[in-house]
Amino acid sequence: KQWYQRRVAITAGIDSVGKKSIKVVVVGNPCNTNALTCMKNAPSIPKENFTCLTRLDQNRAKSQLAHKLGVSVSQIMNVIIWGNHSGTQFPDARHASVVLNGVIQPLTGALSDDAWIKSDFITTVQSRGAAVIKARGLSSAMSAAKAIGDHTRDWWFGTKEGEFTSMGVISDGSYNIPAGIIYSFPVTIQAG
């Protein structure tokens, strides 16, 4: 209850004194729920100005795919994280691409291990945060900080032409996800 009251108080402050153009990135877990709570308690801020971080999961997914293919993470694009930043998320490589020998091609054609994509890839990305905590006794704060920077950069400068990113945003009912909840989708963003 105390954490909820603190969250409501912070959001009320954002609502009463924040610029109405403020952009809010919620990181603390459960980030989808926390973003929705913030949005509901700041009714004067546009709903589309609230997001939650699933870029950490996207970065982890890209890293797993790059490692499997023996390429740089920068050569992997358009991996999707659907849902929540939790063990229930769905990392999706079906629309991903990879740059090999200077040519962009579908990742599924370059990576012929469909069984790995449908099993180990998904479970590894879903459980990576818990695995880091178990191994280190600490969270992956630097990875989260990098993901926050990536999320914010894309939100401010836009996504590259032909690319999308994963971001927890307010659902408008697309993809049969109920409208009004915060859910991670593939998004494209124009600068500004």
CSV table of C-alpha atoms in Angstrom, one decimal:
chain,number,residue,atom,x,y,z
A,1,LYS,CA,0.0,0.0,0.0
A,2,GLN,CA,2.8,2.4,0.8
A,3,TRP,CA,4.4,2.0,-2.6
A,4,TYR,CA,1.0,2.7,-4.3
A,5,GLN,CA,0.5,5.8,-2.3
A,6,ARG,CA,4.0,7.1,-3.1
A,7,ARG,CA,3.4,6.4,-6.8
A,8,VAL,CA,0.1,8.3,-6.7
A,9,ALA,CA,1.7,11.2,-4.9
A,10,ILE,CA,4.5,11.5,-7.5
A,11,THR,CA,2.1,11.3,-10.4
A,12,ALA,CA,-0.2,13.9,-8.8
A,13,GLY,CA,2.9,16.2,-8.7
A,14,ILE,CA,3.6,15.5,-12.3
A,15,ASP,CA,-0.1,16.3,-13.1
A,16,SER,CA,-0.2,19.5,-11.1
A,17,VAL,CA,3.1,21.1,-12.0
A,18,GLY,CA,4.6,19.2,-14.9
A,19,LYS,CA,4.4,20.6,-18.5
A,20,LYS,CA,1.6,18.9,-20.4
A,21,SER,CA,4.1,17.8,-23.0
A,22,ILE,CA,6.1,15.8,-20.4
A,23,LYS,CA,7.2,12.3,-21.5
A,24,VAL,CA,7.1,9.7,-18.8
A,25,VAL,CA,9.1,6.4,-19.0
A,26,VAL,CA,8.2,4.0,-16.2
A,27,VAL,CA,10.9,1.5,-15.3
A,28,GLY,CA,10.0,0.1,-11.8
A,29,ASN,CA,8.3,-3.2,-11.8
A,30,PRO,CA,5.6,-4.0,-12.5
A,31,CYS,CA,6.3,-1.3,-15.1
A,32,ASN,CA,3.1,-1.9,-17.2
A,33,THR,CA,0.9,-1.6,-14.1
A,34,ASN,CA,2.9,1.3,-12.7
A,35,ALA,CA,2.7,3.2,-16.0
A,36,LEU,CA,-1.1,2.7,-16.1
A,37,THR,CA,-1.4,3.9,-12.5
A,38,CYS,CA,0.7,7.0,-13.4
A,39,MET,CA,-1.4,7.7,-16.4
A,40,LYS,CA,-4.7,7.3,-14.5
A,41,ASN,CA,-3.4,9.7,-11.8
A,42,ALA,CA,-2.3,12.4,-14.2
A,43,PRO,CA,-5.4,13.0,-16.3
A,44,SER,CA,-4.2,16.3,-17.7
A,45,ILE,CA,-1.2,14.6,-19.4
A,46,PRO,CA,-1.9,13.0,-22.7
A,47,LYS,CA,-2.1,9.2,-22.4
A,48,GLU,CA,0.4,8.7,-25.2
A,49,ASN,CA,3.0,10.5,-23.1
A,50,PHE,CA,3.2,7.5,-20.8
A,51,THR,CA,5.4,4.5,-21.7
A,52,CYS,CA,7.0,1.7,-19.9
A,53,LEU,CA,10.4,0.1,-20.6
A,54,THR,CA,10.4,-3.1,-22.5
A,55,ARG,CA,13.5,-2.1,-24.5
A,56,LEU,CA,15.7,-3.9,-21.9
A,57,ASP,CA,13.9,-7.1,-23.0
A,58,GLN,CA,14.3,-6.2,-26.7
A,59,ASN,CA,18.0,-5.6,-26.2
A,60,ARG,CA,18.4,-8.9,-24.5
A,61,ALA,CA,16.5,-10.6,-27.4
A,62,LYS,CA,18.7,-8.9,-29.9
A,63,SER,CA,21.8,-10.0,-28.0
A,64,GLN,CA,20.7,-13.7,-28.0
A,65,LEU,CA,20.0,-13.6,-31.7
A,66,ALA,CA,23.3,-11.9,-32.5
A,67,HIS,CA,25.2,-14.4,-30.4
A,68,LYS,CA,23.4,-17.3,-32.1
A,69,LEU,CA,24.3,-15.9,-35.6
A,70,GLY,CA,27.8,-14.7,-34.7
A,71,VAL,CA,27.1,-11.1,-35.6
A,72,SER,CA,27.0,-7.7,-33.9
A,73,VAL,CA,23.8,-6.7,-32.1
A,74,SER,CA,23.7,-3.7,-34.4
A,75,GLN,CA,23.0,-6.1,-37.3
A,76,ILE,CA,19.8,-7.3,-35.7
A,77,MET,CA,16.6,-5.3,-36.1
A,78,ASN,CA,12.8,-5.4,-35.6
A,79,VAL,CA,12.6,-7.9,-32.8
A,80,ILE,CA,9.3,-7.5,-30.9
A,81,ILE,CA,8.6,-7.8,-27.2
A,82,TRP,CA,4.8,-8.3,-26.7
A,83,GLY,CA,3.1,-7.8,-23.4
A,84,ASN,CA,4.7,-7.0,-20.1
A,85,HIS,CA,8.2,-6.7,-18.7
A,86,SER,CA,7.9,-10.0,-16.9
A,87,GLY,CA,8.1,-13.8,-17.4
A,88,THR,CA,4.8,-13.5,-19.4
A,89,GLN,CA,6.3,-11.4,-22.2
A,90,PHE,CA,6.6,-12.9,-25.6
A,91,PRO,CA,9.9,-12.2,-27.5
A,92,ASP,CA,9.0,-12.4,-31.2
A,93,ALA,CA,11.7,-12.9,-33.9
A,94,ARG,CA,9.3,-13.6,-36.7
A,95,HIS,CA,9.6,-10.1,-38.2
A,96,ALA,CA,13.2,-9.6,-37.3
A,97,SER,CA,15.9,-8.9,-39.9
A,98,VAL,CA,19.7,-9.3,-39.9
A,99,VAL,CA,22.3,-7.6,-42.0
A,100,LEU,CA,24.7,-10.2,-43.5
A,101,ASN,CA,27.4,-9.3,-45.9
A,102,GLY,CA,25.8,-5.8,-46.3
A,103,VAL,CA,22.3,-7.3,-47.2
A,104,ILE,CA,19.2,-7.1,-45.0
A,105,GLN,CA,17.5,-10.4,-44.9
A,106,PRO,CA,14.8,-12.1,-42.8
A,107,LEU,CA,16.3,-13.4,-39.6
A,108,THR,CA,14.3,-16.6,-39.8
A,109,GLY,CA,15.9,-17.4,-43.2
A,110,ALA,CA,19.4,-16.7,-41.8
A,111,LEU,CA,18.9,-18.7,-38.7
A,112,SER,CA,17.7,-22.2,-39.5
A,113,ASP,CA,17.2,-23.3,-35.9
A,114,ASP,CA,13.4,-22.9,-35.6
A,115,ALA,CA,13.3,-25.1,-32.6
A,116,TRP,CA,15.7,-22.8,-30.7
A,117,ILE,CA,13.6,-19.7,-31.7
A,118,LYS,CA,10.4,-21.4,-30.4
A,119,SER,CA,11.9,-22.6,-27.1
A,120,ASP,CA,15.3,-21.6,-25.6
A,121,PHE,CA,15.3,-18.1,-27.2
A,122,ILE,CA,11.9,-17.2,-25.6
A,123,THR,CA,12.6,-18.7,-22.2
A,124,THR,CA,16.1,-17.2,-22.0
A,125,VAL,CA,14.8,-13.7,-22.8
A,126,GLN,CA,11.8,-14.1,-20.4
A,127,SER,CA,14.0,-15.2,-17.5
A,128,ARG,CA,17.2,-13.2,-18.2
A,129,GLY,CA,16.6,-10.6,-15.4
A,130,ALA,CA,16.1,-13.3,-12.8
A,131,ALA,CA,19.2,-15.1,-14.1
A,132,VAL,CA,21.3,-12.0,-13.7
A,133,ILE,CA,20.1,-11.4,-10.1
A,134,LYS,CA,20.7,-15.1,-9.2
A,135,ALA,CA,24.3,-15.0,-10.7
A,136,ARG,CA,25.3,-11.5,-9.3
A,137,GLY,CA,23.0,-11.0,-6.4
A,138,LEU,CA,22.2,-7.6,-8.0
A,139,SER,CA,20.0,-6.4,-10.8
A,140,SER,CA,21.4,-5.5,-14.2
A,141,ALA,CA,21.3,-1.7,-13.6
A,142,MET,CA,23.8,-0.8,-16.3
A,143,SER,CA,21.8,-2.8,-18.9
A,144,ALA,CA,18.6,-1.1,-17.7
A,145,ALA,CA,20.3,2.3,-17.9
A,146,LYS,CA,21.4,1.5,-21.5
A,147,ALA,CA,17.8,0.5,-22.4
A,148,ILE,CA,16.4,3.7,-20.9
A,149,GLY,CA,18.8,5.6,-23.1
A,150,ASP,CA,17.8,3.6,-26.2
A,151,HIS,CA,14.1,4.0,-25.4
A,152,THR,CA,14.4,7.8,-24.8
A,153,ARG,CA,16.6,8.3,-27.9
A,154,ASP,CA,14.0,6.6,-30.1
A,155,TRP,CA,11.2,8.5,-28.5
A,156,TRP,CA,12.9,11.8,-29.0
A,157,PHE,CA,14.7,11.3,-32.4
A,158,GLY,CA,12.4,8.7,-33.9
A,159,THR,CA,13.0,5.2,-35.2
A,160,LYS,CA,15.1,4.6,-38.3
A,161,GLU,CA,13.3,4.2,-41.6
A,162,GLY,CA,12.1,0.6,-41.9
A,163,GLU,CA,12.7,-0.2,-38.3
A,164,PHE,CA,10.5,-0.4,-35.2
A,165,THR,CA,11.1,-0.7,-31.5
A,166,SER,CA,9.3,-2.3,-28.6
A,167,MET,CA,7.7,0.0,-26.1
A,168,GLY,CA,4.9,-0.3,-23.5
A,169,VAL,CA,2.2,2.1,-24.6
A,170,ILE,CA,-1.5,2.6,-24.1
A,171,SER,CA,-3.4,0.1,-26.2
A,172,ASP,CA,-5.9,1.5,-28.7
A,173,GLY,CA,-7.3,-2.0,-29.3
A,174,SER,CA,-4.8,-3.0,-32.0
A,175,TYR,CA,-3.8,-6.6,-32.3
A,176,ASN,CA,-6.9,-7.6,-30.3
A,177,ILE,CA,-5.3,-6.2,-27.1
A,178,PRO,CA,-8.0,-4.5,-25.0
A,179,ALA,CA,-8.0,-0.8,-25.3
A,180,GLY,CA,-6.8,1.2,-22.3
A,181,ILE,CA,-4.1,-1.0,-20.9
A,182,ILE,CA,-0.3,-0.5,-21.1
A,183,TYR,CA,1.1,-3.2,-23.3
A,184,SER,CA,4.4,-3.7,-25.2
A,185,PHE,CA,3.9,-3.4,-29.0
A,186,PRO,CA,6.2,-2.8,-32.0
A,187,VAL,CA,6.1,0.9,-32.6
A,188,THR,CA,7.5,3.4,-35.1
A,189,ILE,CA,8.2,6.9,-33.9
A,190,GLN,CA,8.7,10.1,-35.8
A,191,ALA,CA,11.2,12.6,-34.5
A,192,GLY,CA,10.0,15.0,-31.8
